[in-house]
mmCIF file with all atom_site columns, C-alpha atoms in Angstrom:
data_model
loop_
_atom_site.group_PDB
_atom_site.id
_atom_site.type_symbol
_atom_site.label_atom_id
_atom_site.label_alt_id
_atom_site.label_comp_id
_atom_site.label_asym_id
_atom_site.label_entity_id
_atom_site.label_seq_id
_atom_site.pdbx_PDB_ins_code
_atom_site.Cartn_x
_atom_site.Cartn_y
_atom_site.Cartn_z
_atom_site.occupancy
_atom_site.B_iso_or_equiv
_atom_site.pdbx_formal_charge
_atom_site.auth_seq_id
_atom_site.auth_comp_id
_atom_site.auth_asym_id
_atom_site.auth_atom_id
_atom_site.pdbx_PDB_model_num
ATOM 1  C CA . UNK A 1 1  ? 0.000   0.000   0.000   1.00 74.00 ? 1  UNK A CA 1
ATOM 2  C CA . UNK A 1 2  ? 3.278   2.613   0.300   1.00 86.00 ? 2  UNK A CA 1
ATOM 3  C CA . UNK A 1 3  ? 2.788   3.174   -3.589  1.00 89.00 ? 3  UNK A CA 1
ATOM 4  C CA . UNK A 1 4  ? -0.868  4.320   -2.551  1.00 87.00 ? 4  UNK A CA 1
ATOM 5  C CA . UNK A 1 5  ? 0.271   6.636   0.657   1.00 90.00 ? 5  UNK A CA 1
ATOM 6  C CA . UNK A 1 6  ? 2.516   8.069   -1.575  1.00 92.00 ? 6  UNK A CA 1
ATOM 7  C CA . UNK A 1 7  ? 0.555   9.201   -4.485  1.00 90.00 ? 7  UNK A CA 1
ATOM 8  C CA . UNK A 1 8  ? -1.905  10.574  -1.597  1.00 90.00 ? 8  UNK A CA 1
ATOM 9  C CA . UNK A 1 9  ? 1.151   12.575  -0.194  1.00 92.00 ? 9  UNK A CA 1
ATOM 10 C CA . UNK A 1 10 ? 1.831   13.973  -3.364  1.00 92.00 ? 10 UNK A CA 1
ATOM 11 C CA . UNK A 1 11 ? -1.537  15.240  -4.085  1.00 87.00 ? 11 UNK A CA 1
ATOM 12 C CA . UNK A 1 12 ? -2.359  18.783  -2.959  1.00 85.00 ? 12 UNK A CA 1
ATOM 13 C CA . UNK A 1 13 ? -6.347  18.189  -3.189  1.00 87.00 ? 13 UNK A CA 1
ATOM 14 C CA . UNK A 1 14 ? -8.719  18.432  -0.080  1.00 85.00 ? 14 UNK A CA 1
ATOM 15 C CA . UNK A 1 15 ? -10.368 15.710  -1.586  1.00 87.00 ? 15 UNK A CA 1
ATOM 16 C CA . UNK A 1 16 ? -9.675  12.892  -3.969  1.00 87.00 ? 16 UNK A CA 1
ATOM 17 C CA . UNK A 1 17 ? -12.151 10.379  -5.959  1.00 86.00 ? 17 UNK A CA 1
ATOM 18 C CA . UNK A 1 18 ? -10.423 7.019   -7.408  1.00 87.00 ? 18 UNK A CA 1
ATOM 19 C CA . UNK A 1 19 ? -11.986 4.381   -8.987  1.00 86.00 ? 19 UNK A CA 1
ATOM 20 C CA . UNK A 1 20 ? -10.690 0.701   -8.678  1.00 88.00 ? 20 UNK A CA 1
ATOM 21 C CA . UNK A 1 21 ? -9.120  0.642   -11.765 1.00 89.00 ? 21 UNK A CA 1
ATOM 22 C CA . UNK A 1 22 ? -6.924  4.054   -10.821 1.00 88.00 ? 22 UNK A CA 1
ATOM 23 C CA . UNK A 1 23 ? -6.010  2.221   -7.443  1.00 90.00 ? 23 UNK A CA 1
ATOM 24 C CA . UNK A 1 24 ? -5.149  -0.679  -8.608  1.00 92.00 ? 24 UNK A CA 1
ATOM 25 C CA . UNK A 1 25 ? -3.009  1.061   -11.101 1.00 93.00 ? 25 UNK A CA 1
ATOM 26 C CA . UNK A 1 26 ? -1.254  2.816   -8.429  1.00 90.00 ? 26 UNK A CA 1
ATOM 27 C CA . UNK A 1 27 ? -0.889  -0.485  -6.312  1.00 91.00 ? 27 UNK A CA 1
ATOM 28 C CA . UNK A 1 28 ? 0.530   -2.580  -9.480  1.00 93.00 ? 28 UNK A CA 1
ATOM 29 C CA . UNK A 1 29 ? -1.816  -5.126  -8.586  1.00 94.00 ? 29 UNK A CA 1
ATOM 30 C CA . UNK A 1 30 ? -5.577  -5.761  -8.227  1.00 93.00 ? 30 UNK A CA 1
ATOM 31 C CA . UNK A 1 31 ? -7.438  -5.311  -5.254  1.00 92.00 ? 31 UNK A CA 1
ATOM 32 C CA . UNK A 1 32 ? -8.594  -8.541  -2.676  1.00 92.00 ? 32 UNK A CA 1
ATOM 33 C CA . UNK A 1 33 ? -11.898 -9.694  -3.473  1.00 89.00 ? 33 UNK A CA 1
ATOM 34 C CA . UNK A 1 34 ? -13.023 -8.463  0.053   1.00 90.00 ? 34 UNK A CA 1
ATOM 35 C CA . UNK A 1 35 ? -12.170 -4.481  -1.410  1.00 89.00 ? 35 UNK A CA 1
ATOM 36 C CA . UNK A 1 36 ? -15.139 -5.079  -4.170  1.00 84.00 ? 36 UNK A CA 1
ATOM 37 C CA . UNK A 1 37 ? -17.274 -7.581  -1.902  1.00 83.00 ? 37 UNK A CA 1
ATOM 38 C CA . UNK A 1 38 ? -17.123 -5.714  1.707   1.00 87.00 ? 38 UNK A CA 1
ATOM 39 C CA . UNK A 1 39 ? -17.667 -2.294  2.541   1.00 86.00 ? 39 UNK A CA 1
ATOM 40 C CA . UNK A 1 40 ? -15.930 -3.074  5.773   1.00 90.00 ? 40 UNK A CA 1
ATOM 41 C CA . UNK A 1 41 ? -12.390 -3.026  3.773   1.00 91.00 ? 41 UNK A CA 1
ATOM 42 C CA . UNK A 1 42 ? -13.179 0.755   3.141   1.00 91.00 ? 42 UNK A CA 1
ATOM 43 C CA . UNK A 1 43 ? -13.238 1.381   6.625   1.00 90.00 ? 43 UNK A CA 1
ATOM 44 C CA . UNK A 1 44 ? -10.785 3.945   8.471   1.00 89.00 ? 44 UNK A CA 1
ATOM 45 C CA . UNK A 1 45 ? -10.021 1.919   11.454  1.00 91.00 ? 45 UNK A CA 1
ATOM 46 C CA . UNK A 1 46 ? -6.699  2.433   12.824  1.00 81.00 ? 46 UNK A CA 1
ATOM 47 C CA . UNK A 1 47 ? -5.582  -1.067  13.304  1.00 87.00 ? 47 UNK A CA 1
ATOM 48 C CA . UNK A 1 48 ? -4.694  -4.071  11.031  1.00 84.00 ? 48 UNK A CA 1
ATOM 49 C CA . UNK A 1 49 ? -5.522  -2.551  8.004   1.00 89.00 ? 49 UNK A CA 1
ATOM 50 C CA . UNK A 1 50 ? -2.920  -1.679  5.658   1.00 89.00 ? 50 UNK A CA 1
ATOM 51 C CA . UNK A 1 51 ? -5.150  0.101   3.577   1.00 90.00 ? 51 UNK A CA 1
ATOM 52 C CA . UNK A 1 52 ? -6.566  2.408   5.691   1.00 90.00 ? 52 UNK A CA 1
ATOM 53 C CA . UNK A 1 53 ? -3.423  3.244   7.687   1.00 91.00 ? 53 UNK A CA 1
ATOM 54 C CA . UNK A 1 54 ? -2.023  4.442   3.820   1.00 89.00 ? 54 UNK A CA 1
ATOM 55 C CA . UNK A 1 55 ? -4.791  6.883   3.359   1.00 90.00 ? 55 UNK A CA 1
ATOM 56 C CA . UNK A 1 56 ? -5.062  8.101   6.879   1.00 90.00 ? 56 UNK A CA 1
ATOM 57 C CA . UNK A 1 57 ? -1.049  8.195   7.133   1.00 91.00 ? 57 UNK A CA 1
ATOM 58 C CA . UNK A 1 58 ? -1.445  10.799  3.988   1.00 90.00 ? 58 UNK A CA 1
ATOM 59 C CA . UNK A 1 59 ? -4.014  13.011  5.871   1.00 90.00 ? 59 UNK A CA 1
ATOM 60 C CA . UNK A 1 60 ? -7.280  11.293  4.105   1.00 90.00 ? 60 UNK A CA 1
ATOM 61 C CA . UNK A 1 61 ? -10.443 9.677   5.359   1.00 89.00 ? 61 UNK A CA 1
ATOM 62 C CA . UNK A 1 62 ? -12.694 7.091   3.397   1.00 88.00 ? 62 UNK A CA 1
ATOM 63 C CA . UNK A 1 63 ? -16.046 9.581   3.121   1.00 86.00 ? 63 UNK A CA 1
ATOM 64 C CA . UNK A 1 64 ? -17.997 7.272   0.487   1.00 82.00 ? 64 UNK A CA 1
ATOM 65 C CA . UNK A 1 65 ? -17.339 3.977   -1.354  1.00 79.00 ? 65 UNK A CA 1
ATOM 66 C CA . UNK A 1 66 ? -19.582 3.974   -4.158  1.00 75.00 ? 66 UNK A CA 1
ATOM 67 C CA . UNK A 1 67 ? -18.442 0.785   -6.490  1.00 65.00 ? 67 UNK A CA 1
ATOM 68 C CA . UNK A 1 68 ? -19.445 0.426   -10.043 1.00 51.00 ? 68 UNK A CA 1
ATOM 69 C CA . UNK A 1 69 ? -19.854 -3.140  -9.029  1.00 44.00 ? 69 UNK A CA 1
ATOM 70 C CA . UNK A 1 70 ? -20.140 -4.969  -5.956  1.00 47.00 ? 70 UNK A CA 1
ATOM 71 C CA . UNK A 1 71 ? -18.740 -8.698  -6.531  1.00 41.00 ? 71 UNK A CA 1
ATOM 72 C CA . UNK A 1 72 ? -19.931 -11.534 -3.957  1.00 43.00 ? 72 UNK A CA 1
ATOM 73 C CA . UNK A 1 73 ? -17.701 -14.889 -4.034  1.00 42.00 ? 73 UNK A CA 1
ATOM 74 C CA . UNK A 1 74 ? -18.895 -17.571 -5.515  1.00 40.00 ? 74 UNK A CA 1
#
């Protein structure tokens, strides 16, 4: 997630809308199932998430997480 945290310290926006596709460019890798399945992945909790310490090291907050699909496992 450090290629994420730092393309959120680099931008000088008060807020910032990605899509999967632009995150998982960033990353170099798709997302876990759980990002597209659970809403709970999204969350800013301070502890064992790598994701969320990223975007709340860089000063951000998850405000909405509004997929353009939701996938369930099979």
């Amino acid at each position: 997630m450090s290629a994420l945290l730092d393309a959120l310290r680099q931008n000088d926006r008060l807020q910032v809308t990605l899509t999967f596709t632009e995150i998982e460019a960033l990353l170099g890798e798709g997302l876990p199932l759980s990002a597209r399945s659970k809403r709970g992945w999204w969350s800013n909790r301070s502890k064992g998430s790598l994701q969320a310490t990223a975007w709340m090291s860089a000063g951000y907050l998850v405000e909405t997480m509004t997929p353009p699909t939701m996938l369930t496992p099979s």
